[in-house]
Short mmCIF file of C-alpha atoms in Angstrom, two decimals:
data_model
loop_
_atom_site.label_atom_id
_atom_site.label_comp_id
_atom_site.label_asym_id
_atom_site.label_seq_id
_atom_site.Cartn_x
_atom_site.Cartn_y
_atom_site.Cartn_z
CA MET A 1 -7.99 14.57 4.82
CA ARG A 2 -4.69 13.39 6.25
CA VAL A 3 -3.22 10.30 4.55
CA LEU A 4 -0.31 8.16 5.75
CA VAL A 5 1.55 6.39 2.94
CA VAL A 6 3.84 3.57 4.07
CA THR A 7 6.50 2.10 1.77
CA ALA A 8 9.43 -0.24 2.36
CA VAL A 9 12.27 1.85 0.93
CA PRO A 10 12.99 5.54 0.15
CA ALA A 11 12.76 5.07 -3.63
CA GLU A 12 9.12 3.95 -3.29
CA ARG A 13 8.35 6.76 -0.84
CA ASP A 14 9.85 9.34 -3.19
CA ALA A 15 7.88 7.99 -6.17
CA ALA A 16 4.65 8.36 -4.19
CA VAL A 17 5.57 11.93 -3.23
CA ARG A 18 6.47 12.75 -6.83
CA GLY A 19 3.04 11.63 -7.93
CA VAL A 20 1.17 13.59 -5.26
CA VAL A 21 3.11 16.77 -6.04
CA SER A 22 2.19 16.49 -9.74
CA ALA A 23 -1.49 15.70 -9.10
CA PRO A 24 -4.18 17.94 -10.58
CA GLU A 25 -5.76 20.48 -8.23
CA THR A 26 -8.72 19.20 -6.21
CA ALA A 27 -9.33 22.13 -3.85
CA THR A 28 -12.39 24.30 -4.47
CA GLY A 29 -13.67 27.69 -3.36
CA ALA A 30 -11.65 29.45 -0.69
CA GLU A 31 -9.39 26.40 -0.39
CA ALA A 32 -8.48 26.70 -4.06
CA GLU A 33 -7.60 30.37 -3.68
CA ALA A 34 -5.31 29.61 -0.76
CA ALA A 35 -4.00 26.30 -2.12
CA GLU A 36 -0.25 26.10 -2.40
CA THR A 37 1.76 22.92 -2.30
CA ALA A 38 4.14 22.77 0.66
CA GLU A 39 6.67 20.09 1.50
CA ALA A 40 8.45 19.30 4.76
CA ARG A 41 10.32 16.53 6.52
CA VAL A 42 8.97 15.47 9.89
CA SER A 43 10.59 13.20 12.50
CA VAL A 44 8.45 10.40 13.87
CA PRO A 45 9.01 7.97 16.77
CA GLY A 46 11.48 5.21 15.98
CA GLY A 47 14.10 7.49 14.47
CA ARG A 48 12.46 7.76 11.06
CA THR A 49 11.63 10.84 9.00
CA LEU A 50 8.57 11.14 6.82
CA ARG A 51 8.04 13.40 3.83
CA ARG A 52 4.97 15.61 4.14
CA VAL A 53 3.15 17.15 1.18
CA VAL A 54 0.34 19.60 1.88
CA ARG A 55 -2.05 20.20 -1.01
CA PRO A 56 -5.32 21.51 0.44
CA PRO A 57 -7.61 19.79 1.21
CA LEU A 58 -5.14 16.88 1.38
CA THR A 59 -2.08 16.27 3.54
CA VAL A 60 0.04 13.25 2.61
CA ASP A 61 2.74 11.90 4.91
CA ALA A 62 5.02 9.36 3.21
CA LEU A 63 7.14 7.07 5.37
CA ASP A 64 9.69 4.41 4.41
CA ALA A 65 9.21 1.79 7.10
CA GLY A 66 11.65 -0.96 6.16
CA VAL A 67 11.20 -4.34 4.49
CA GLY A 68 8.74 -6.94 5.69
CA PRO A 69 5.42 -7.03 7.56
CA ALA A 70 6.91 -6.64 11.05
CA ALA A 71 8.86 -3.47 10.22
CA ALA A 72 5.87 -2.09 8.34
CA ALA A 73 3.47 -2.76 11.21
CA ALA A 74 5.80 -1.22 13.81
CA ALA A 75 6.45 1.96 11.84
CA THR A 76 2.81 2.37 10.88
CA ALA A 77 1.64 1.93 14.46
CA SER A 78 4.20 4.47 15.69
CA ALA A 79 3.13 7.06 13.11
CA LEU A 80 -0.57 6.52 13.81
CA THR A 81 -0.06 6.80 17.56
CA ALA A 82 2.00 9.98 17.22
CA ALA A 83 -0.68 11.53 15.01
CA GLU A 84 -3.44 10.68 17.46
CA LEU A 85 -1.48 12.04 20.42
CA GLY A 86 -0.90 15.21 18.39
CA HIS A 87 -4.66 15.54 17.81
CA ALA A 88 -4.15 15.23 14.04
CA PRO A 89 -5.25 11.64 13.24
CA TYR A 90 -5.07 10.12 9.79
CA GLY A 91 -8.19 9.34 7.77
CA LEU A 92 -6.52 6.73 5.57
CA VAL A 93 -3.40 4.57 5.48
CA VAL A 94 -1.96 3.44 2.14
CA SER A 95 0.57 0.63 1.84
CA ALA A 96 2.45 1.28 -1.39
CA GLY A 97 5.44 0.18 -3.41
CA ILE A 98 6.52 -2.14 -6.16
CA GLY A 99 5.93 -5.88 -6.21
CA GLY A 100 5.63 -9.08 -8.17
CA GLY A 101 2.64 -9.64 -10.42
CA PHE A 102 0.41 -12.59 -11.20
CA ALA A 103 -1.51 -12.63 -14.48
CA PRO A 104 -3.44 -10.54 -15.51
CA ALA A 105 -1.20 -7.84 -13.97
CA PRO A 106 1.63 -7.22 -16.50
CA LEU A 107 4.93 -5.48 -15.82
CA GLY A 108 4.43 -1.76 -15.34
CA SER A 109 0.78 -2.09 -14.34
CA VAL A 110 -0.71 -1.07 -11.00
CA VAL A 111 -2.70 -3.29 -8.64
CA VAL A 112 -5.09 -2.15 -5.92
CA GLY A 113 -5.47 -4.74 -3.17
CA GLU A 114 -8.86 -6.39 -2.80
CA PRO A 115 -8.23 -7.91 -0.25
CA ILE A 116 -4.86 -7.58 1.52
CA VAL A 117 -3.80 -11.12 2.48
CA ALA A 118 -1.18 -12.71 4.74
CA ALA A 119 -0.28 -15.55 2.39
CA ASP A 120 2.23 -17.46 4.53
CA LEU A 121 0.94 -16.82 8.07
CA GLY A 122 0.12 -20.28 9.36
CA ALA A 123 1.62 -23.76 9.65
CA GLU A 124 2.73 -26.62 7.45
CA THR A 125 0.70 -29.76 8.17
CA PRO A 126 0.65 -33.31 6.73
CA ASP A 127 -2.25 -32.13 4.58
CA GLY A 128 -0.47 -29.00 3.38
CA PHE A 129 -0.49 -25.37 4.47
CA ALA A 130 -3.01 -24.28 7.10
CA ALA A 131 -3.68 -20.57 7.49
CA VAL A 132 -3.53 -19.16 11.00
CA THR A 133 -7.31 -18.77 10.97
CA GLU A 134 -7.67 -22.53 10.47
CA LEU A 135 -5.61 -22.96 13.62
CA GLY A 136 -8.05 -20.77 15.54
CA PHE A 137 -6.03 -17.56 15.73
CA GLY A 138 -6.22 -14.03 14.38
CA THR A 139 -6.97 -13.09 10.81
CA VAL A 140 -5.26 -13.42 7.44
CA GLU A 141 -6.93 -10.69 5.42
CA HIS A 142 -8.13 -7.10 5.53
CA LEU A 143 -10.69 -5.57 3.19
CA PRO A 144 -10.18 -1.96 2.08
CA PRO A 145 -13.39 0.08 1.69
CA PRO A 146 -15.05 -1.17 -1.53
CA ALA A 147 -16.04 2.34 -2.67
CA LEU A 148 -12.44 3.50 -2.25
CA VAL A 149 -11.08 0.52 -4.19
CA ARG A 150 -13.50 1.27 -7.03
CA ALA A 151 -12.64 4.98 -7.09
CA VAL A 152 -8.88 4.35 -7.10
CA ALA A 153 -9.08 1.56 -9.69
CA GLU A 154 -11.15 3.76 -12.01
CA ALA A 155 -8.86 6.77 -11.55
CA THR A 156 -5.59 4.87 -12.00
CA GLY A 157 -6.59 2.06 -14.37
CA ALA A 158 -5.37 -0.40 -11.75
CA VAL A 159 -6.08 -4.11 -11.73
CA ARG A 160 -8.24 -5.13 -8.76
CA GLY A 161 -7.21 -8.31 -6.97
CA ALA A 162 -5.71 -9.80 -3.84
CA VAL A 163 -2.25 -8.56 -2.89
CA LEU A 164 -0.42 -11.32 -1.03
CA THR A 165 1.92 -10.35 1.79
CA VAL A 166 4.82 -12.78 2.21
CA SER A 167 7.90 -12.80 4.42
CA THR A 168 9.95 -14.62 1.78
CA ALA A 169 9.65 -13.40 -1.80
CA THR A 170 8.70 -16.12 -4.24
CA GLY A 171 11.62 -17.42 -6.32
CA SER A 172 10.32 -20.56 -8.02
CA ALA A 173 7.55 -21.61 -10.37
CA GLU A 174 6.44 -24.25 -7.86
CA ARG A 175 5.81 -21.75 -5.08
CA ALA A 176 4.13 -19.31 -7.45
CA ALA A 177 1.76 -22.08 -8.55
CA GLU A 178 1.04 -23.06 -4.95
CA LEU A 179 0.23 -19.45 -4.00
CA ARG A 180 -2.04 -19.10 -6.99
CA ARG A 181 -3.76 -22.38 -6.12
CA ARG A 182 -4.46 -21.18 -2.57
CA HIS A 183 -5.35 -17.66 -3.70
CA PRO A 184 -7.00 -17.80 -7.15
CA GLY A 185 -7.74 -14.08 -7.06
CA ALA A 186 -4.15 -13.03 -6.43
CA ALA A 187 -2.87 -10.18 -8.60
CA ALA A 188 0.35 -9.24 -6.81
CA GLU A 189 2.84 -10.28 -4.16
CA ALA A 190 4.68 -7.92 -1.79
CA MET A 191 6.09 -7.93 1.73
CA GLU A 192 4.47 -5.15 3.78
CA GLY A 193 0.75 -4.71 3.11
CA PHE A 194 -0.65 -7.01 5.77
CA GLY A 195 1.57 -5.49 8.45
CA VAL A 196 0.39 -1.99 7.51
CA ALA A 197 -3.21 -3.18 7.48
CA GLU A 198 -2.91 -4.79 10.92
CA ALA A 199 -1.67 -1.52 12.43
CA ALA A 200 -4.36 0.50 10.64
CA ALA A 201 -7.08 -1.87 11.84
CA ALA A 202 -5.84 -1.62 15.43
CA HIS A 203 -6.28 2.16 15.18
CA GLY A 204 -9.61 1.99 13.39
CA VAL A 205 -8.29 3.66 10.22
CA PRO A 206 -9.23 2.47 6.69
CA VAL A 207 -6.41 0.96 4.64
CA LEU A 208 -5.58 0.66 0.96
CA GLU A 209 -2.73 -1.13 -0.85
CA LEU A 210 -1.25 0.01 -4.17
CA ARG A 211 1.46 -2.00 -5.95
CA ALA A 212 3.23 -1.28 -9.22
CA ILE A 213 4.43 -4.46 -10.90
CA SER A 214 8.20 -4.73 -11.42
CA ASN A 215 8.47 -8.47 -12.11
CA ALA A 216 6.45 -11.63 -12.55
CA VAL A 217 5.95 -13.85 -9.51
CA GLY A 218 7.97 -17.00 -10.17
CA PRO A 219 11.60 -17.95 -10.84
CA ARG A 220 13.93 -15.23 -9.56
CA ASP A 221 15.32 -13.47 -12.64
CA ARG A 222 16.76 -10.07 -11.78
CA ALA A 223 17.60 -9.41 -15.41
CA GLY A 224 13.88 -9.33 -16.08
CA TRP A 225 12.99 -6.85 -13.35
CA ARG A 226 11.68 -3.44 -14.44
CA ILE A 227 12.13 -1.45 -11.24
CA GLY A 228 12.43 1.96 -12.89
CA GLU A 229 9.27 1.42 -14.92
CA ALA A 230 7.43 0.23 -11.83
CA LEU A 231 8.47 3.28 -9.81
CA ASP A 232 7.24 5.52 -12.63
CA ALA A 233 3.95 3.63 -12.64
CA LEU A 234 3.70 4.06 -8.87
CA ALA A 235 4.22 7.81 -9.23
CA GLY A 236 1.55 7.84 -11.93
CA ALA A 237 -0.91 6.10 -9.63
CA PHE A 238 -0.30 8.63 -6.87
CA ARG A 239 -0.84 11.45 -9.34
CA HIS A 240 -4.41 10.18 -9.68
CA LEU A 241 -4.91 9.38 -5.98
CA PRO A 242 -5.95 12.88 -4.77
CA PRO A 243 -8.78 13.17 -7.33
CA ALA A 244 -9.94 9.65 -6.41
CA LEU A 245 -9.98 10.52 -2.72
CA ALA A 246 -11.99 13.64 -3.51
CA THR A 247 -14.78 11.42 -4.86
CA TRP A 248 -14.62 8.86 -2.03
CA LYS A 249 -17.23 9.35 0.67
CA GLY A 250 -14.92 8.14 3.40
CA PRO A 251 -13.98 9.31 6.89
CA SER A 252 -13.88 13.07 7.31
CA ARG A 253 -11.12 13.10 9.88
#
């Protein structure tokens, strides 16, 4: 299987690659005999370079797309299109990185998105926020394959819950409470997942979101952030991703 991993920044991309490289062997038979991890850097449209890790039967391409849903969607769509034109399409897209956590996701834990939600895509009205779907347009959530979510959660020990995509990171207790009120199942907040999911859906490719929690969603307190711990947790999750994918009865392409 070929997997496209999309992060916002290089540090997240490199953590994902570090995890994949350290993953236990999943190849069997002749594949196992020939299995040898190979790494390369590959240019993709838009002037970006992805990191490729080949560990038969898995090929993982990790791309840092930039911050926010628009940048994530554009870079993901470009990479998916290039792969299809090259007759080597992806079987899965993973939006990954660090993010803010809602209880019960503590600092240093990992969340797998179920679903991936555009939390602030809509309009303010006299009665409060109205999601874009209430206005009669588009969608505000994508559902990863349930069997894949279960397999990844079991393999990584991740919390299962909604991952909210926002264009402005939450910085107050009031906004955190409002998001939680509108999305009672929220476990994490980040800024790229929905954009990645939109591009994946347009190409008919399943999507997954993995977030390692670096801070609590609420008042902005940089002294309380645990970015290094979260990046280590992200690498740990990706170490368990290949075995989880080996048990997932997903697309064969």
